[in-house]
Amino acid sequence: MPMPMPMPSEMNGKVDINGYSNPNETAGKVILCRAAVAWGPAQPLVMEEICVDPPQELEVRIKILFTSICHTDLSAWKGENEMNRAYPRILGHEAAGVVESVGEGVMDMEAGDHVVPIFNGECGDCVYCKCEKTNLCEKFRVNPLKRGMTKDGKCRFSTKDGKPIFHFLNTSTFSEYTVLDSACLVKIDSKAPLKKMTLLSCGVSTGLGAAWNTADVQAGSTVAIFGLGAVGLAVAEGARARGASKIIGIDINPDKFIKGERMGMTDFLNPKDLEKPVHEKIREMTKGGVDYSFECAGNLDVLREAFLSTHDGWGLTVVLGIHPTPRMLPLHPMELFDGRRIMGSVFGDFKGKTQLPHFAKQCMRGVVNLDEFITHELPFGKINEALQLLVDGKSLRCLLHL
Ligand code: APR
Ligand code: ZN
Ligand code: ZN
């Protein structure tokens, strides 16, 4: 059954959205819609009516249909990185939606296309985008201090009395409508279930890509994953799909082990239950250490444990957690002479625009079990409840319906 399309009401050239919009009515105009606005560190998000400007050159305005909350939103909401405090702001970077209208020069998308935002964009033209060794982009790589659009540094969001509202991570998805650079938007097969595609926008791509692209986990190898949120469990999915023989999950919240077991993890450790450092236990369990470890908790002490858990000579530690405190890597340079390696992974080393459509198809074929990641669903208006579920460690991903 097609959705009935309510006519938007129009006042002073601004279109008030009530339900789904008709691009013929809204293109080129300011849209009035709901957004969850952050006004200060750790303050409840406030559902406000805001103005969303039309997209400028090479920008796209989309209607968000689903969004979810990742730990990076949580860190930003808490204001953990003081340099990155900017209010009012619209957080959120994991979502799926439909193109409402495109700005001048956008050739690869049109109104009605199904899309997934990517916070780590791909312009396709710069020296990084042309290099096979990296998925960073000169213009659209993650810059937590960026608060406006790339073209002019300005915000496309404002309050009804004209105060600018800052953007976040090239995406700002806690809004019924958002404006992105077209480099930060991936067109997805219209047959793919958009609800599940939301997970590809960050968590699942980040974790799974770290196992496949960054570490290139080999069949029969051993793996330790520190932090079993959506990111850590996505690493587990990736390692399982590659045929890892042992996948050890480490978390201080034992509730996470139930899910981990369902997703193919073979062993679990709670550091709180151990009388020795977790890396010693892991080395015992694996005759000298795992081949790969992944830090998905965003904690420097955990990172050191992850590093020491790998086998000397060839062990590789991949850092996925965001570490907001201004402390340095907890390693002595001489420790690297033991042949353990350490590297970071952003967005699972996927080049978003080029590789995500294929990854989406793999997910649709069931290579990855996406259903397990959606533990809760709520209407957008209950976003603060969703935030609390993540704070309390009760959810992996709570899908918000807009
Ligand atoms: N030791 C082991 N596990 C820990 C520790 C610790 N000291 N501290 C926290 N954890 C666990 C939590 O119990 C939780 O299960 O880490 C997990 C983190 O999961 P989520 O909060 O759901 O975070 P997620 O969205 O998976 O992101 C993980 O990757 O992208 C980054 O910013 C993100 O740093 C975050 C990380
Ligand atoms: Zn994220
Ligand atoms: Zn680029």
Coordinates of C-alpha atoms and ligand atoms in Angstrom, one line a residue:
M1 CA 0.0 0.0 0.0
P2 CA 1.5 3.4 -1.0
M3 CA 1.7 5.8 1.9
P4 CA -0.8 8.7 1.7
M5 CA 1.2 11.8 1.1
P6 CA 0.0 14.7 3.2
M7 CA 0.3 18.1 1.6
P8 CA 2.9 20.2 3.3
S9 CA 1.6 23.6 4.5
E10 CA 3.6 26.6 3.3
M11 CA 4.1 29.9 5.1
N12 CA 6.6 32.7 4.2
G13 CA 8.4 30.4 1.7
K14 CA 9.1 27.8 4.4
V15 CA 7.5 24.4 4.0
D16 CA 6.2 22.7 7.1
I17 CA 6.7 18.9 6.8
N18 CA 4.1 16.7 8.2
G19 CA 5.0 13.1 7.4
Y20 CA 6.5 12.4 4.0
S21 CA 7.4 15.2 1.7
N22 CA 6.8 15.6 -2.0
P23 CA 10.1 16.9 -3.5
N24 CA 8.0 19.0 -6.0
E25 CA 6.7 21.0 -3.1
T26 CA 9.9 21.3 -1.1
A27 CA 12.9 21.5 -3.5
G28 CA 14.6 24.9 -3.4
K29 CA 12.7 25.9 -0.2
V30 CA 13.6 26.0 3.5
I31 CA 12.0 23.0 5.2
L32 CA 10.6 23.2 8.7
C33 CA 10.9 19.9 10.5
R34 CA 11.8 18.2 13.8
A35 CA 15.3 17.6 15.0
A36 CA 16.8 16.5 18.3
V37 CA 19.1 19.4 19.3
A38 CA 22.0 19.2 21.7
W39 CA 22.2 22.4 23.8
G40 CA 25.0 21.5 26.2
P41 CA 27.2 18.6 27.4
A42 CA 25.2 15.6 28.7
Q43 CA 21.9 17.6 28.6
P44 CA 18.9 15.7 27.3
L45 CA 18.4 16.3 23.6
V46 CA 15.5 18.7 22.9
M47 CA 13.1 17.9 20.1
E48 CA 12.7 21.2 18.3
E49 CA 11.2 22.5 15.1
I50 CA 14.1 23.7 13.0
C51 CA 14.8 25.2 9.6
V52 CA 16.8 23.2 7.0
D53 CA 18.1 25.2 4.0
P54 CA 18.1 23.8 0.5
P55 CA 21.3 22.0 -0.6
Q56 CA 24.0 24.2 -2.3
E57 CA 26.3 23.1 -5.1
L58 CA 27.4 19.5 -4.8
E59 CA 25.2 19.0 -1.7
V60 CA 22.1 16.8 -1.1
R61 CA 19.2 17.2 1.2
I62 CA 17.7 13.9 2.5
K63 CA 14.7 12.8 4.4
I64 CA 16.0 10.5 7.2
L65 CA 13.8 7.4 7.7
F66 CA 15.9 5.6 10.3
T67 CA 18.8 6.7 12.6
S68 CA 20.6 5.0 15.4
I69 CA 23.1 6.0 18.1
C70 CA 26.7 5.0 18.1
H71 CA 29.2 5.4 20.9
T72 CA 30.8 8.3 19.1
D73 CA 27.5 10.2 19.4
L74 CA 27.5 9.4 23.1
S75 CA 31.0 10.8 23.5
A76 CA 30.1 13.9 21.7
W77 CA 26.9 14.3 23.6
K78 CA 28.8 14.0 26.9
G79 CA 31.2 16.6 25.6
E80 CA 34.2 14.3 26.4
N81 CA 36.4 16.0 23.9
E82 CA 36.4 19.6 25.1
M83 CA 37.8 21.0 21.9
N84 CA 34.8 19.6 20.1
R85 CA 32.1 21.2 22.2
A86 CA 29.8 23.3 20.0
Y87 CA 26.1 24.1 20.7
P88 CA 23.4 24.1 19.6
R89 CA 24.3 21.1 17.5
I90 CA 22.6 18.2 15.7
L91 CA 24.5 15.0 16.4
G92 CA 24.0 11.5 14.8
H93 CA 25.9 9.9 12.0
E94 CA 24.3 6.4 11.5
A95 CA 21.2 6.6 9.3
A96 CA 19.4 5.7 6.1
G97 CA 17.0 7.8 4.1
V98 CA 15.7 9.1 0.8
V99 CA 17.0 12.0 -1.3
E100 CA 14.6 14.9 -1.2
S101 CA 16.5 17.2 -3.5
V102 CA 20.0 17.7 -4.9
G103 CA 22.1 20.9 -5.4
E104 CA 23.8 22.0 -8.6
G105 CA 26.4 19.6 -10.0
V106 CA 25.2 16.5 -8.3
M107 CA 25.2 13.9 -11.0
D108 CA 25.1 10.5 -9.2
M109 CA 21.8 11.0 -7.2
E110 CA 18.3 12.2 -7.7
A111 CA 15.1 12.7 -5.6
G112 CA 13.8 9.4 -4.4
D113 CA 17.1 7.5 -4.3
H114 CA 17.8 5.4 -1.3
V115 CA 20.9 6.5 0.5
V116 CA 23.2 5.9 3.5
P117 CA 25.2 8.8 5.0
I118 CA 29.0 8.2 5.5
F119 CA 30.8 10.4 8.0
N120 CA 34.1 9.5 6.2
G121 CA 33.4 10.8 2.7
E122 CA 34.9 10.0 -0.7
C123 CA 35.3 12.9 -3.2
G124 CA 36.9 10.5 -5.7
D125 CA 39.3 13.2 -7.0
C126 CA 41.9 13.9 -4.4
V127 CA 45.3 12.2 -4.0
Y128 CA 43.9 10.1 -1.1
C129 CA 40.8 8.9 -3.0
K130 CA 43.0 8.0 -5.9
C131 CA 45.3 6.0 -3.7
E132 CA 44.4 2.3 -3.0
K133 CA 46.1 2.3 0.3
T134 CA 43.7 4.5 2.2
N135 CA 40.0 5.3 2.6
L136 CA 40.7 8.8 3.9
C137 CA 39.8 11.8 1.7
E138 CA 41.5 15.2 1.7
K139 CA 38.2 17.1 2.0
F140 CA 35.8 14.8 3.7
R141 CA 37.9 12.8 6.2
V142 CA 36.7 12.9 9.8
N143 CA 37.3 16.2 11.4
P144 CA 35.5 16.4 14.7
L145 CA 36.1 20.1 14.9
K146 CA 34.2 20.8 11.6
R147 CA 30.9 22.4 12.4
G148 CA 29.6 23.6 9.1
M149 CA 29.4 22.6 5.4
T150 CA 32.6 22.1 3.4
K151 CA 31.6 24.6 0.7
D152 CA 31.3 27.7 2.9
G153 CA 31.7 26.6 6.5
K154 CA 28.1 27.7 7.1
C155 CA 25.3 25.7 8.7
R156 CA 22.3 24.6 6.7
F157 CA 20.3 24.2 10.0
S158 CA 18.9 27.1 12.1
T159 CA 16.4 27.7 14.9
K160 CA 13.1 29.3 14.0
D161 CA 14.5 32.6 15.2
G162 CA 17.5 32.3 12.9
K163 CA 20.3 31.1 15.2
P164 CA 22.7 28.7 13.4
I165 CA 22.7 25.0 14.6
F166 CA 26.1 23.3 14.1
H167 CA 26.6 20.1 12.0
F168 CA 28.4 17.0 13.2
L169 CA 30.7 14.5 11.4
N170 CA 29.6 15.6 7.9
T171 CA 26.2 14.0 8.6
S172 CA 23.9 15.2 11.5
T173 CA 21.3 12.5 11.3
F174 CA 19.2 13.3 14.4
S175 CA 16.9 15.3 12.2
E176 CA 14.0 14.6 9.9
Y177 CA 15.9 16.3 7.2
T178 CA 19.7 16.9 6.8
V179 CA 22.0 18.4 4.2
L180 CA 25.2 16.5 3.3
D181 CA 28.0 16.9 0.8
S182 CA 27.3 14.4 -2.0
A183 CA 30.7 12.9 -1.2
C184 CA 29.2 11.8 2.1
L185 CA 26.2 9.9 0.8
V186 CA 26.1 6.5 -0.8
K187 CA 23.3 5.4 -3.1
I188 CA 22.0 2.0 -2.1
D189 CA 20.0 -0.5 -4.2
S190 CA 16.3 0.4 -3.8
K191 CA 15.5 -3.3 -3.0
A192 CA 17.7 -3.3 0.1
P193 CA 15.8 -3.0 3.3
L194 CA 16.7 0.6 4.4
K195 CA 16.1 -0.3 8.1
K196 CA 19.0 -2.7 8.1
M197 CA 21.1 -0.5 5.8
T198 CA 21.3 2.0 8.7
L199 CA 23.9 -0.3 10.3
L200 CA 26.2 0.1 7.3
S201 CA 26.4 3.8 7.9
C202 CA 28.9 3.3 10.7
G203 CA 28.9 0.4 13.3
V204 CA 28.8 -2.7 11.2
S205 CA 31.0 -1.3 8.4
T206 CA 33.5 -0.1 10.9
G207 CA 33.8 -3.4 12.7
L208 CA 33.4 -5.8 9.9
G209 CA 35.7 -3.8 7.6
A210 CA 38.4 -3.7 10.3
A211 CA 38.4 -7.6 10.2
W212 CA 38.2 -7.9 6.4
N213 CA 40.1 -4.9 5.0
T214 CA 42.4 -3.6 7.8
A215 CA 43.5 -6.8 9.4
D216 CA 42.6 -9.2 6.6
V217 CA 41.8 -12.0 9.1
Q218 CA 42.9 -15.3 7.7
A219 CA 41.0 -18.7 8.0
G220 CA 42.1 -20.7 11.1
S221 CA 43.6 -17.7 12.9
T222 CA 42.9 -16.5 16.5
V223 CA 41.3 -13.3 17.4
A224 CA 40.7 -11.3 20.6
I225 CA 38.0 -8.5 20.6
F226 CA 38.0 -6.0 23.5
G227 CA 34.6 -4.3 23.9
L228 CA 31.5 -6.1 22.7
G229 CA 29.3 -3.2 21.6
A230 CA 28.0 -3.2 18.0
V231 CA 31.5 -2.4 16.7
G232 CA 33.2 -5.3 18.5
L233 CA 30.4 -7.7 17.6
A234 CA 30.7 -6.6 13.9
V235 CA 34.5 -7.5 14.1
A236 CA 33.4 -10.9 15.4
E237 CA 31.0 -11.3 12.5
G238 CA 33.8 -10.5 10.1
A239 CA 36.3 -12.9 11.8
R240 CA 33.7 -15.6 11.8
A241 CA 32.9 -15.1 8.1
R242 CA 36.6 -15.4 7.4
G243 CA 36.8 -18.7 9.3
A244 CA 38.8 -17.7 12.4
S245 CA 39.3 -20.7 14.7
K246 CA 39.1 -18.9 18.0
I247 CA 37.3 -15.6 18.7
I248 CA 37.8 -14.4 22.3
G249 CA 35.4 -11.7 23.5
I250 CA 36.5 -9.4 26.4
D251 CA 34.1 -7.2 28.2
I252 CA 33.4 -5.9 31.7
N253 CA 29.7 -6.3 31.1
P254 CA 29.0 -10.1 31.1
D255 CA 25.5 -9.5 29.6
K256 CA 27.4 -9.0 26.3
F257 CA 28.6 -12.6 26.2
I258 CA 25.1 -13.9 25.4
K259 CA 25.0 -12.0 22.2
G260 CA 28.6 -12.8 21.5
E261 CA 28.0 -16.5 21.7
R262 CA 25.1 -16.2 19.3
M263 CA 27.4 -14.4 16.9
G264 CA 30.0 -17.1 16.8
M265 CA 32.5 -16.0 19.5
T266 CA 34.1 -19.1 21.1
D267 CA 35.5 -17.8 24.4
F268 CA 34.8 -15.0 26.9
L269 CA 36.8 -13.2 29.5
N270 CA 35.6 -10.6 32.1
P271 CA 38.8 -8.8 33.3
K272 CA 37.0 -8.2 36.6
D273 CA 36.9 -11.9 37.3
L274 CA 40.6 -12.5 36.5
E275 CA 43.4 -12.4 39.1
K276 CA 46.0 -11.7 36.4
P277 CA 46.1 -9.2 33.5
V278 CA 43.8 -10.3 30.7
H279 CA 46.7 -10.5 28.2
E280 CA 48.5 -13.1 30.3
K281 CA 45.3 -15.2 30.3
I282 CA 44.9 -14.8 26.5
R283 CA 48.6 -15.8 25.9
E284 CA 48.0 -19.0 28.0
M285 CA 44.8 -19.8 26.1
T286 CA 46.5 -19.4 22.7
K287 CA 50.0 -20.6 23.2
G288 CA 51.7 -17.3 23.1
G289 CA 49.0 -14.8 22.0
V290 CA 46.4 -14.2 19.3
D291 CA 47.1 -13.4 15.7
Y292 CA 44.8 -10.3 15.8
S293 CA 43.4 -8.1 18.6
F294 CA 40.8 -5.3 18.2
E295 CA 40.3 -2.5 20.6
C296 CA 36.6 -1.5 20.5
A297 CA 36.1 0.0 23.9
G298 CA 37.8 3.4 23.6
N299 CA 40.0 2.9 26.7
L300 CA 43.8 3.3 26.7
D301 CA 44.4 0.7 29.4
V302 CA 42.3 -1.7 27.3
L303 CA 44.4 -0.8 24.3
R304 CA 47.6 -1.9 26.1
E305 CA 46.0 -5.2 27.1
A306 CA 45.0 -5.7 23.5
F307 CA 48.5 -5.0 22.3
L308 CA 50.1 -7.4 24.7
S309 CA 47.6 -10.1 23.9
T310 CA 48.9 -10.7 20.5
H311 CA 51.6 -13.1 19.5
D312 CA 55.1 -11.6 19.3
G313 CA 56.7 -11.7 15.8
W314 CA 53.4 -11.2 13.9
G315 CA 50.5 -10.1 16.1
L316 CA 48.5 -7.2 14.9
T317 CA 46.3 -4.9 17.0
V318 CA 43.7 -2.8 15.3
V319 CA 42.4 0.3 17.2
L320 CA 38.7 1.2 16.5
G321 CA 37.8 2.9 19.8
I322 CA 37.7 6.6 20.0
H323 CA 40.0 7.9 22.7
P324 CA 38.9 11.3 23.8
T325 CA 41.3 12.0 26.6
P326 CA 44.5 13.7 25.5
R327 CA 46.8 10.8 26.6
M328 CA 49.4 9.2 24.4
L329 CA 49.7 5.6 23.3
P330 CA 50.7 3.4 26.3
L331 CA 53.7 1.7 24.6
H332 CA 57.4 1.9 24.9
P333 CA 59.0 2.1 21.3
M334 CA 61.3 -0.9 22.1
E335 CA 58.1 -3.0 22.6
L336 CA 57.6 -2.8 18.8
F337 CA 60.9 -4.7 18.3
D338 CA 59.0 -7.8 19.6
G339 CA 57.3 -7.7 16.2
R340 CA 53.8 -6.8 17.4
R341 CA 52.2 -4.2 15.1
I342 CA 49.5 -1.7 15.9
M343 CA 47.3 0.3 13.5
G344 CA 44.1 2.3 13.4
S345 CA 41.0 1.7 11.3
V346 CA 38.5 4.3 10.2
F347 CA 35.2 3.2 8.7
G348 CA 36.6 -0.3 8.3
D349 CA 38.9 0.9 5.6
F350 CA 36.0 0.9 3.2
K351 CA 36.1 3.5 0.5
G352 CA 32.4 4.4 1.1
K353 CA 31.0 5.5 -2.2
T354 CA 33.0 2.9 -4.2
Q355 CA 32.7 -0.1 -2.0
L356 CA 29.6 0.2 0.2
P357 CA 27.0 -0.7 -2.5
H358 CA 28.8 -4.0 -3.0
F359 CA 29.0 -4.6 0.8
A360 CA 25.2 -3.8 1.0
K361 CA 24.6 -6.6 -1.6
Q362 CA 26.7 -9.0 0.4
C363 CA 24.7 -8.2 3.5
M364 CA 21.4 -8.8 1.6
R365 CA 22.8 -12.2 0.6
G366 CA 23.2 -13.0 4.3
V367 CA 27.0 -13.0 4.5
V368 CA 26.5 -10.8 7.6
N369 CA 23.8 -11.3 10.1
L370 CA 22.5 -7.8 10.4
D371 CA 19.3 -8.6 12.4
E372 CA 21.3 -9.4 15.6
F373 CA 22.6 -5.8 15.8
I374 CA 19.1 -4.2 16.1
T375 CA 18.2 -4.8 19.8
H376 CA 15.6 -2.1 20.2
E377 CA 13.3 0.1 18.1
L378 CA 11.7 3.4 19.2
P379 CA 10.0 6.4 17.6
F380 CA 12.3 9.3 17.0
G381 CA 10.6 11.3 19.8
K382 CA 12.0 8.9 22.3
I383 CA 15.7 9.5 21.4
N384 CA 16.7 10.3 25.0
E385 CA 15.5 6.8 26.0
A386 CA 17.6 5.3 23.2
L387 CA 20.6 7.3 24.4
Q388 CA 20.1 6.0 27.9
L389 CA 19.9 2.4 26.6
L390 CA 23.4 2.8 25.2
V391 CA 24.7 4.5 28.3
D392 CA 23.4 1.6 30.4
G393 CA 25.0 -1.0 28.1
K394 CA 21.5 -2.5 27.4
S395 CA 21.4 -1.9 23.6
L396 CA 23.6 -2.6 20.6
R397 CA 21.7 -0.5 18.3
C398 CA 18.3 1.1 19.0
L399 CA 16.8 2.0 15.7
L400 CA 14.8 5.3 15.8
H401 CA 12.0 5.6 13.3
L402 CA 11.4 9.1 11.9
Ligands
APR1 N1 37.2 -3.5 29.2 C1 36.5 -4.3 28.4 N2 35.4 -3.8 27.8 C2 35.0 -2.5 28.1 C3 35.7 -1.7 29.0 C4 36.9 -2.3 29.6 N3 37.6 -1.6 30.4 N4 35.1 -0.5 29.0 C5 34.0 -0.6 28.3 N5 33.9 -1.8 27.7 C6 32.9 -2.3 26.8 C7 31.5 -1.9 27.2 O1 30.9 -2.7 28.3 C8 30.7 -2.1 25.9 O2 30.1 -3.4 25.8 O3 33.0 -1.8 25.5 C9 31.8 -1.9 24.8 C10 31.6 -0.6 24.0 O4 30.4 -0.7 23.3 P1 29.4 0.5 22.9 O5 29.3 1.5 24.0 O6 28.1 -0.2 22.4 O7 30.2 1.2 21.7 P2 30.2 0.9 20.1 O8 29.2 1.7 19.4 O9 30.4 -0.5 19.8 O10 31.6 1.7 19.8 C11 32.8 1.1 20.3 O11 34.2 2.3 18.7 O12 33.5 3.8 17.1 C12 34.1 3.6 18.4 O13 33.5 5.6 19.6 C13 33.3 4.3 19.5 O14 34.9 4.0 21.1 C14 33.7 3.5 20.7 C15 34.0 2.1 20.1
ZN2 ZN 29.8 5.5 14.7
ZN3 ZN 38.9 12.7 -1.8

